[in-house]
Coordinates of C-alpha atoms in Angstrom, one line a residue:
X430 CA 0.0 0.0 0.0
X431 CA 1.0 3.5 -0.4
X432 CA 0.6 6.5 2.3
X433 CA -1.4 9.0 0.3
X434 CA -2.2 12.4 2.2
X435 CA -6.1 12.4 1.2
X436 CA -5.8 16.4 1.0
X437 CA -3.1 18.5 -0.2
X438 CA -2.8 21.2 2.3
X439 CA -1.3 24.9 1.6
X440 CA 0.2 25.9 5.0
X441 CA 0.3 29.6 5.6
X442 CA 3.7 31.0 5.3
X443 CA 5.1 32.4 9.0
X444 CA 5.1 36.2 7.7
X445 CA 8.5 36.6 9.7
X446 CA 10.6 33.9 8.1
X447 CA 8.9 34.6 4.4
X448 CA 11.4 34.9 1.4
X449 CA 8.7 35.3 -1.5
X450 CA 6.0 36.9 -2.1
X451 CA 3.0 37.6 -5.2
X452 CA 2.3 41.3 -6.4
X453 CA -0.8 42.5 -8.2
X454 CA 0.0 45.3 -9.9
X455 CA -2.0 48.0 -11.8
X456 CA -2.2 48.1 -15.0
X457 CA 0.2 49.2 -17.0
X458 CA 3.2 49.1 -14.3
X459 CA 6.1 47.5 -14.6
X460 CA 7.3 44.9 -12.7
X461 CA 11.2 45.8 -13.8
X462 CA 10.3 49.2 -12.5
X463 CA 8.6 48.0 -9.2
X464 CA 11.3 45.4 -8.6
X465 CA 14.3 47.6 -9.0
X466 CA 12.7 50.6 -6.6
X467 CA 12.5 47.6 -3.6
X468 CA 15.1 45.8 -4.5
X469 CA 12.9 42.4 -5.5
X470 CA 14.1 39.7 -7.7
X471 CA 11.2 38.3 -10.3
X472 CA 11.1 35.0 -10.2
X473 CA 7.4 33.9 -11.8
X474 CA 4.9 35.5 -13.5
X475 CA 1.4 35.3 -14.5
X476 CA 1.4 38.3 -17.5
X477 CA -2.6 38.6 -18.1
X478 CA -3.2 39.4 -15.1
X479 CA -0.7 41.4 -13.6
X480 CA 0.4 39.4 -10.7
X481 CA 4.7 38.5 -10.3
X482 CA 6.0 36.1 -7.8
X483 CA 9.4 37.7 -6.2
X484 CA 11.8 36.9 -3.9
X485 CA 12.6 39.6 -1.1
X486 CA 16.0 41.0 -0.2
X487 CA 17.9 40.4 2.9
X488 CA 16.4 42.4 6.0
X489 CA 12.8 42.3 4.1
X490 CA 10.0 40.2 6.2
X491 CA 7.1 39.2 5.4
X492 CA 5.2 42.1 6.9
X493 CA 6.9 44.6 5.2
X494 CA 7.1 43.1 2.0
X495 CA 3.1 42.8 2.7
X496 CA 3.2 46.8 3.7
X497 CA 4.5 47.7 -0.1
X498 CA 0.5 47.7 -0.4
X499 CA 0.6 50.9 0.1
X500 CA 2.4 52.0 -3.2
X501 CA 0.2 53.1 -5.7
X502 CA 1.4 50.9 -8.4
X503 CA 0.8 47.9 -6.3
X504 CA -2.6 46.5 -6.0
X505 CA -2.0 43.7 -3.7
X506 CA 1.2 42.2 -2.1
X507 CA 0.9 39.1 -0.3
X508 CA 3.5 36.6 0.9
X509 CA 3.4 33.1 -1.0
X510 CA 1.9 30.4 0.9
X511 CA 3.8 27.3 1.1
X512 CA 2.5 23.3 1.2
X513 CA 2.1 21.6 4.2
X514 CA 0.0 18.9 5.7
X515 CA -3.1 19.3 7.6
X516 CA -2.5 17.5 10.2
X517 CA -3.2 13.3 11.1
X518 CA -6.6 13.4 10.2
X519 CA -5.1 14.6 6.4
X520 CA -3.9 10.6 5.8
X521 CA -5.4 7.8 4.0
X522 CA -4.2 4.9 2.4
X523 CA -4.0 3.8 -1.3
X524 CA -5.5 -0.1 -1.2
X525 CA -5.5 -2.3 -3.7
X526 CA -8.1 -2.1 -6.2
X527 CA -9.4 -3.7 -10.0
X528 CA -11.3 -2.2 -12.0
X529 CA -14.3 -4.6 -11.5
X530 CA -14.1 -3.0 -7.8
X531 CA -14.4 0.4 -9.9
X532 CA -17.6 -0.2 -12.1
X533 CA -19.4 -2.1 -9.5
X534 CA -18.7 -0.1 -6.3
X535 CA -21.7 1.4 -4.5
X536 CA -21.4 5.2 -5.2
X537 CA -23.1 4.2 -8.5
X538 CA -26.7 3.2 -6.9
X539 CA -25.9 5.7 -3.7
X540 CA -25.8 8.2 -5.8
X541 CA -28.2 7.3 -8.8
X542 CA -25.5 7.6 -11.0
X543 CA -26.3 5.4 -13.6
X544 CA -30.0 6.7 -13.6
X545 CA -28.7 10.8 -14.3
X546 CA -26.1 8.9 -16.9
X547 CA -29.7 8.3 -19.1
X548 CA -30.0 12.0 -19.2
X549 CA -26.4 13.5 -19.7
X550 CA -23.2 12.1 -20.2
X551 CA -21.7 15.5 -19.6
X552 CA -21.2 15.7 -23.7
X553 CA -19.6 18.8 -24.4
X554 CA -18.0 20.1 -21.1
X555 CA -14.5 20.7 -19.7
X556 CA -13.5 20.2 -16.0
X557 CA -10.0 20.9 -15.1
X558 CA -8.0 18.9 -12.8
X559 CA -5.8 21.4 -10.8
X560 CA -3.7 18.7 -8.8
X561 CA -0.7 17.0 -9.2
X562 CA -1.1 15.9 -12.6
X563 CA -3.2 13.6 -14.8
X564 CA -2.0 9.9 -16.1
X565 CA -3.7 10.8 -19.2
X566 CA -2.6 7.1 -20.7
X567 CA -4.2 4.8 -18.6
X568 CA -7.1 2.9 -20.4
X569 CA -9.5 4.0 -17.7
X570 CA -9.6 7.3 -18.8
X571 CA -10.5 5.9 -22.5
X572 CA -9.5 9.1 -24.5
X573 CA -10.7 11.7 -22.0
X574 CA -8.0 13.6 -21.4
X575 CA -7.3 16.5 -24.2
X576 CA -4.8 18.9 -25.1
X577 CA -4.6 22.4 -23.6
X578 CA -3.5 21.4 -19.9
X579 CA 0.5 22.6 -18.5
X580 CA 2.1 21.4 -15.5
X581 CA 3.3 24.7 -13.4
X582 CA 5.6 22.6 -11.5
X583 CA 8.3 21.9 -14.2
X584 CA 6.8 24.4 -16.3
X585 CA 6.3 22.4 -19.7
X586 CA 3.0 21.3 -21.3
X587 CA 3.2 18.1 -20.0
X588 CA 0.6 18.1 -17.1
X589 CA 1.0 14.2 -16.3
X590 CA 2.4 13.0 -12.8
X591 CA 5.6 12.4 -12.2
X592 CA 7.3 10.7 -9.0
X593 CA 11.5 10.8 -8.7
X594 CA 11.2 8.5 -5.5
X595 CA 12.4 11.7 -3.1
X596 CA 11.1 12.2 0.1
X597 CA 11.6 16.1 -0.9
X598 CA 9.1 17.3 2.4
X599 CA 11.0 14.7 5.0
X600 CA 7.3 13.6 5.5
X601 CA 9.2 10.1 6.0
X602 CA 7.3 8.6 2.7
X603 CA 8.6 10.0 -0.6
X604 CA 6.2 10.4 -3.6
X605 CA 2.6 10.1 -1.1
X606 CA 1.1 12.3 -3.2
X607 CA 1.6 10.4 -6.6
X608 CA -1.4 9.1 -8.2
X609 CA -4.2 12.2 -6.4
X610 CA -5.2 13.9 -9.5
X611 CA -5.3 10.3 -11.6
X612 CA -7.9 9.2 -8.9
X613 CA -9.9 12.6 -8.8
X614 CA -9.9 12.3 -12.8
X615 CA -11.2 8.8 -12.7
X616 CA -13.9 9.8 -9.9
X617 CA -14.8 12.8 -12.3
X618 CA -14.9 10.7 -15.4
X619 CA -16.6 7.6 -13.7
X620 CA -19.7 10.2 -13.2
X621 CA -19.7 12.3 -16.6
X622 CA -18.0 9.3 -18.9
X623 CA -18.1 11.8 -21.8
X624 CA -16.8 15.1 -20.3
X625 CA -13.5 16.4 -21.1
X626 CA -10.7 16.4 -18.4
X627 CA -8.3 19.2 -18.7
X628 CA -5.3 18.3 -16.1
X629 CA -3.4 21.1 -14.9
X630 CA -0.5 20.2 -13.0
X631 CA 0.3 22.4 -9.6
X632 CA 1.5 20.4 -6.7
X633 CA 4.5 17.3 -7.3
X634 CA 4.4 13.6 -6.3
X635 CA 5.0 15.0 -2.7
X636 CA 2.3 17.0 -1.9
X637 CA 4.4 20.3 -2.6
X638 CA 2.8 23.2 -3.9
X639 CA 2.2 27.0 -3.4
X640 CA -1.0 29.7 -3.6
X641 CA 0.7 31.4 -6.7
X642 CA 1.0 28.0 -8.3
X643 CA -2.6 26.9 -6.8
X644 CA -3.9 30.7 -8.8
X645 CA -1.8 29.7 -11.9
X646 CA -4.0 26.7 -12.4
X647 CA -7.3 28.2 -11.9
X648 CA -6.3 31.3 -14.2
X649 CA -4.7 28.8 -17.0
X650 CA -8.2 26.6 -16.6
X651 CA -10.2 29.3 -16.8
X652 CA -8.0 30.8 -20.4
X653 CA -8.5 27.3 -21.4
X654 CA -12.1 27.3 -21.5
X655 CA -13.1 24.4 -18.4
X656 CA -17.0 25.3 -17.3
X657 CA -15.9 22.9 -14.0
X658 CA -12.6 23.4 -12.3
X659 CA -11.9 21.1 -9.5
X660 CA -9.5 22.1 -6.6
X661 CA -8.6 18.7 -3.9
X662 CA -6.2 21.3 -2.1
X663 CA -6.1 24.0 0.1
X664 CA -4.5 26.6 2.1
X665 CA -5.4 27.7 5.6
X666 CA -4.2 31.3 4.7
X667 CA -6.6 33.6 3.1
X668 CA -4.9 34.2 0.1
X669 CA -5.5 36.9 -2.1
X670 CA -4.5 35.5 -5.1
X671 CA -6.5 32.7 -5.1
X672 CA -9.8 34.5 -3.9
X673 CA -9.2 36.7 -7.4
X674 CA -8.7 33.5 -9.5
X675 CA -12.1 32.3 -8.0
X676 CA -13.3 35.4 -8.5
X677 CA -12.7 35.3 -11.7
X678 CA -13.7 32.4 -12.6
X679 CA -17.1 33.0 -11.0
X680 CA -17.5 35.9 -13.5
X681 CA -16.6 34.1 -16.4
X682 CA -19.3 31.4 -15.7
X683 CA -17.2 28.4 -14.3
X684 CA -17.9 26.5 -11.5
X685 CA -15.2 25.8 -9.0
X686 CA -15.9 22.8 -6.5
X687 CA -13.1 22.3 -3.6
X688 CA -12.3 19.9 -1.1
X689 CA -13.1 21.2 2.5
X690 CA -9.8 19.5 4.1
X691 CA -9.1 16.4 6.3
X692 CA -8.1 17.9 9.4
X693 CA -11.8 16.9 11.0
X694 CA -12.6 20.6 12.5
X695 CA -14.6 23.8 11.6
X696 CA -11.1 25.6 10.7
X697 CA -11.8 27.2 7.3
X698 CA -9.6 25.9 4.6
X699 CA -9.1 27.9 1.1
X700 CA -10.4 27.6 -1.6
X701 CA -13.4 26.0 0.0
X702 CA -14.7 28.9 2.3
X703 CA -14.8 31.1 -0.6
X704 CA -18.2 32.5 -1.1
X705 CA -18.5 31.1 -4.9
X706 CA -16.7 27.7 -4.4
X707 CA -19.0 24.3 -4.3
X708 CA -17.2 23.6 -0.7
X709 CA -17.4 19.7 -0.4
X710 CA -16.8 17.9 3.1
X711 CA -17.1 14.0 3.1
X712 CA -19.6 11.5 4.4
X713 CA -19.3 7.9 4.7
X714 CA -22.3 5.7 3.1
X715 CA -24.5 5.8 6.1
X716 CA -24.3 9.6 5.4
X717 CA -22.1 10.2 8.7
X718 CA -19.2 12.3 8.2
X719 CA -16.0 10.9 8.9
X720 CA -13.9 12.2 11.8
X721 CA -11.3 13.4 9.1
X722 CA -13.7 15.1 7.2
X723 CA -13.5 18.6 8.0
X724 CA -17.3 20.8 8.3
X725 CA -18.7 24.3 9.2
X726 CA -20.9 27.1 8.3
X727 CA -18.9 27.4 4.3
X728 CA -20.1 23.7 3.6
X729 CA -22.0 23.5 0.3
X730 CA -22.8 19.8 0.0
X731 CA -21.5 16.5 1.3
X732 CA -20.5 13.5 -0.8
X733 CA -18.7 10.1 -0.4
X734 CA -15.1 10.6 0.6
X735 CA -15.2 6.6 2.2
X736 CA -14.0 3.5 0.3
X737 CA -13.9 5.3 -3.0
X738 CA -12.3 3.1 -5.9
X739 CA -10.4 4.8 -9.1
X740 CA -7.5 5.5 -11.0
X741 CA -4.0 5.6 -10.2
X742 CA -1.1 5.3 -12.5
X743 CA 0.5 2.5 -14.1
X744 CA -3.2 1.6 -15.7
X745 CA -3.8 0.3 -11.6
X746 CA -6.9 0.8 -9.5
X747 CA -6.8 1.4 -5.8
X748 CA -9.4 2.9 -3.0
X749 CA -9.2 5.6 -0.5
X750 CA -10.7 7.9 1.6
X751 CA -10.6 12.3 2.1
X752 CA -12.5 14.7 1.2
X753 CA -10.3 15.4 -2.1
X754 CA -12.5 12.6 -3.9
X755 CA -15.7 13.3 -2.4
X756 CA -15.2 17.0 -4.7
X757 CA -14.8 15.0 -7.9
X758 CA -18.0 13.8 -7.5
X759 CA -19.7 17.2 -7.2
X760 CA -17.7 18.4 -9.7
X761 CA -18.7 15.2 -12.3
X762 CA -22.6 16.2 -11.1
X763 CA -21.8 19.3 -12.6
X764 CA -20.9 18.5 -15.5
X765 CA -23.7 16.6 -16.2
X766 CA -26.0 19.5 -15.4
X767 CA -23.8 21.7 -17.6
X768 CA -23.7 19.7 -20.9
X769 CA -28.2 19.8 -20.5
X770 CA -28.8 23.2 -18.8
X771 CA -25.8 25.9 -18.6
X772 CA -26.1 27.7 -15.7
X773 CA -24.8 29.9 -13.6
X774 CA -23.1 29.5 -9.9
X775 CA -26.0 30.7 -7.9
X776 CA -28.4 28.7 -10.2
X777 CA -25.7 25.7 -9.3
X778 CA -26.5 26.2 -5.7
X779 CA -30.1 26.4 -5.9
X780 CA -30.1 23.0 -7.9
X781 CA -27.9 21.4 -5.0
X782 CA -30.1 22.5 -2.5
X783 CA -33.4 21.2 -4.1
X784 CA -31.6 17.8 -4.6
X785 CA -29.6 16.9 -1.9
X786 CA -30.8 14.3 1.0
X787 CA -30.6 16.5 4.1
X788 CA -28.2 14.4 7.0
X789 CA -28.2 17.3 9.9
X790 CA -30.9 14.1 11.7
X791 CA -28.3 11.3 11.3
X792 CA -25.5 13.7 12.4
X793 CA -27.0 15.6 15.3
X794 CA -23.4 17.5 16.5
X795 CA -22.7 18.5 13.0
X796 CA -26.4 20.3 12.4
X797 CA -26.2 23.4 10.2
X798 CA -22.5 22.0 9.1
X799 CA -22.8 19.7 6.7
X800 CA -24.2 22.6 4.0
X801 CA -27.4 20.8 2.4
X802 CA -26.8 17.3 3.0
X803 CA -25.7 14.6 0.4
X804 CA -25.5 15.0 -3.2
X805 CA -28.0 13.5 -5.4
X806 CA -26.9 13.2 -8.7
X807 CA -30.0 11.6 -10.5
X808 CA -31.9 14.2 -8.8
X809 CA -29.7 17.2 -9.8
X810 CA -30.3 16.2 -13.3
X811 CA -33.4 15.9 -13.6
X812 CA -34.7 18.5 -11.3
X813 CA -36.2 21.5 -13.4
X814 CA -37.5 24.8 -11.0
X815 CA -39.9 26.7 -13.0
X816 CA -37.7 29.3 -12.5
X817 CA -34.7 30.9 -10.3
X818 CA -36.9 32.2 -7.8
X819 CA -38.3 28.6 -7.0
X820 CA -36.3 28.4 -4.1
X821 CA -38.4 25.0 -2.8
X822 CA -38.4 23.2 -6.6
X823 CA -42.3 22.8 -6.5
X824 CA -42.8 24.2 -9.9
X825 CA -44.7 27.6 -8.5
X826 CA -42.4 30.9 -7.3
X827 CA -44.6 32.0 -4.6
X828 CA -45.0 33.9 -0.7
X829 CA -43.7 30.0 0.5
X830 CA -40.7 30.8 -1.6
X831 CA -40.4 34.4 -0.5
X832 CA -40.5 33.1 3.4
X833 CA -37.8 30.9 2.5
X834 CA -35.4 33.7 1.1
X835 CA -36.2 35.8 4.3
X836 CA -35.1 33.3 6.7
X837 CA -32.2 32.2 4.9
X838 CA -31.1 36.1 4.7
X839 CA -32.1 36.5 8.3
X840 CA -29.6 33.5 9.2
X841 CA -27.1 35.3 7.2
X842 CA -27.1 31.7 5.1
X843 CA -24.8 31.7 2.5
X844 CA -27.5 30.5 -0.1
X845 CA -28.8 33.9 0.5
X846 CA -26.1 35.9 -1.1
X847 CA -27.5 35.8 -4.6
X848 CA -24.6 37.9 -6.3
X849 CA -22.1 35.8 -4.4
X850 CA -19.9 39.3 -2.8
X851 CA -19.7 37.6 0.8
X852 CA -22.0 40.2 1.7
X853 CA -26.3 40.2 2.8
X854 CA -27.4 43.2 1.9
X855 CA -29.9 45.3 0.0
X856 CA -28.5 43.9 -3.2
X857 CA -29.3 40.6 -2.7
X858 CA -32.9 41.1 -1.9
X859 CA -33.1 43.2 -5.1
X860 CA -31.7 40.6 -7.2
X861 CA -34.3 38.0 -5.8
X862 CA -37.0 40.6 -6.4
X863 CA -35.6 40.9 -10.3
X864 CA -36.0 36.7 -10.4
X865 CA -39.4 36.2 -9.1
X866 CA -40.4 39.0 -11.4
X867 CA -39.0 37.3 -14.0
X868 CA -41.2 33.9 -13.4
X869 CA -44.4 33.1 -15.0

């Protein structure tokens, strides 16, 4: 068996021991310029948008390097978060597995896979694989894989996985992270068969990776036109850069779904607790969340993250357990939805909680912490509201649906924050005005 960590895990840098750091510049400012007046070094770049990875000069710490804020040609200067793990409750083990364990194992009837499969295949739509890379030649994948991906970590446009058999983070395994975005591809493609997988490689065989490489990969998935970008990883620090690429990518119409973390407490992990990310915790298939599987008031949905079965290179099989493959599954839903019924993030959420089997009863410490219960796929397929306003999915937008706006803005309930800007406000009970004015 192989040690796997089931989440990779962005530690937040110590600010006083920092040695790089991202800036977002305006527009039009050099980074030459800005480099040379504080003595920076460029070391990484991300041109379209205006953000430069930098090392800082000796006597510069993180807080002041954080401080150049101020300047008016800097937007946004944060230090670089660095990988790390999340702590005991962040390991699982690869098992053996076949691939008769794969087709047969019972996510496809807990779920109601094969019954949404009647209705979409997910025909047509992209989900990216930001992880450690994608073993685009083994036969499970059956052609899925296309062009277009990069790895970020060797910087070539060859986004498979690669292990060297170094134990490069002294975790006392080397390569425990080889074979994570294989089985989060195989999870994705075993529930939308005929959606395309674009792997983008940001973290290596040992679970090492960083938020500007973490925002590379969301920004290069967006340019390369995924409608579904799923993120297994996370970082405990609020970074910046990150929260723009998600940002970003909300505005441009794609869905991001992340993994909520492993480390089995309410402790907010990022990407997750981001306003427009699909935040996924784990359950087990008696719907009770696993004492890894991390939970809180930013939890979207739940799905299986227990005895999971999927790819891993070499054209193997194995199972595991995290939260990073209960995410695949939400993001695989989602493209289903997305090949029949485009829609937008909020639209997303509204689906989710119409389908989803509520499990607050079965899980009576984790009530209001679990987001809307377990995914359905077969339902969130084949649910159709009669409009966006529909909040309760019983074909009529009506004073029952109104009620159940209120409360959820009263509760300060993140399904209330229809423009998805972290904040309840006027603007939010405008826009649900606007869509039950829009219903017939």
């Amino acid at each position: 068996m192989v040690i796997l960590m089931g989440l990779a895990a962005l530690a937040s840098a110590d600010d006083e021991s920092a040695s790089r750091g991202v800036l977002v510049l305006r527009p039009g400012v050099s980074i030459v310029d800005v480099a040379a007046r504080y003595d920076l070094v460029p070391v990484g770049s991300i041109p379209s948008r205006d953000m430069h990875l930098v090392t800082f000069p000796i006597g510069m710490d993180g807080p002041t390097f954080e401080g150049l804020s101020i300047d008016p040609d800097i937007e946004d200067a944060e230090v670089e978060y660095d990988s790390g793990d999340p702590g005991p409750g962040g390991q699982s083990l690869f098992l053996a597995g076949t691939f008769a364990d794969f087709v047969a194992q019972p996510v496809w009837s807990h779920l109601g896979i094969r019954g949404a499969q009647q209705s979409s295949t997910g025909l047509g739509v992209v989900v990216a694989i930001v992880d450690s890379g994608v073993d685009h030649t083994h036969p499970g994948l059956d052609g899925a894989v296309i062009p277009g991906g990069f790895d970020f970590v060797d910087g070539d446009t060859d986004p498979s996985e690669v292990a060297n058999g170094i134990d490069e983070n002294d975790s006392g395994v080397a390569d425990e992270m080889y074979g994570h975005g294989t089985f989060a591809a195989g999870i994705v493609h075993l529930v939308a068969p005929d959606a395309s997988i674009l792997p983008v490689r940001v973290m290596d065989a040992d679970g090492i990776s960083t938020s500007f490489l973490v925002a590379q990969g969301i920004f290069h998935a967006i340019d390369a036109g995924a409608q579904v970008i799923n993120v297994s990883m996370g970082t405990f620090g609020e970074s910046q850069i990150i929260s723009l690429a998600v940002e970003e990518a909300k505005e441009a119409g794609v869905l991001v779904v992340a993994s909520s973390g492993n480390h089995g407490t309410t402790e907010p992990l990022f990407p997750a607790t981001f306003s427009p990310v699909i935040a996924t915790t784990a359950l087990g298939f008696d719907d009770v969340r696993p004492g890894f599987a991390a939970y809180g008031e930013h939890i979207d949905v739940g799905a299986p993250g227990v005895d999971l079965v999927s790819l891993i290179p070499g054209d193997a099989y194995a199972r595991t357990d995290g939260t990073s493959y209960a995410a695949p599954l939400v993001s695989g839903g989602a493209a289903l939805v997305f090949s029949i019924a485009p829609e937008s993030t909020s639209a997303f959420r509204l689906r989710l909680d119409a389908t989803s089997i509520p499990v607050d009863a079965i899980n009576p410490g984790d009530v209001g912490l679990l987001g809307s219960g377990r995914i359905m796929i077969d339902g969130l397929v084949s649910w159709w509201p009669i409009c966006d306003a529909d909040l309760n999915g019983d074909g009529e937008a009506n004073i029952f649906d109104v009620v159940l706006y209120l409360s959820r803005f009263d509760a300060s309930d993140d399904r209330a924050d229809l423009n998805d800007d972290g904040a309840f406000d006027i603007f939010d009970v405008l826009e649900y005005v606007a869509r039950l004015e829009a219903c017939p």
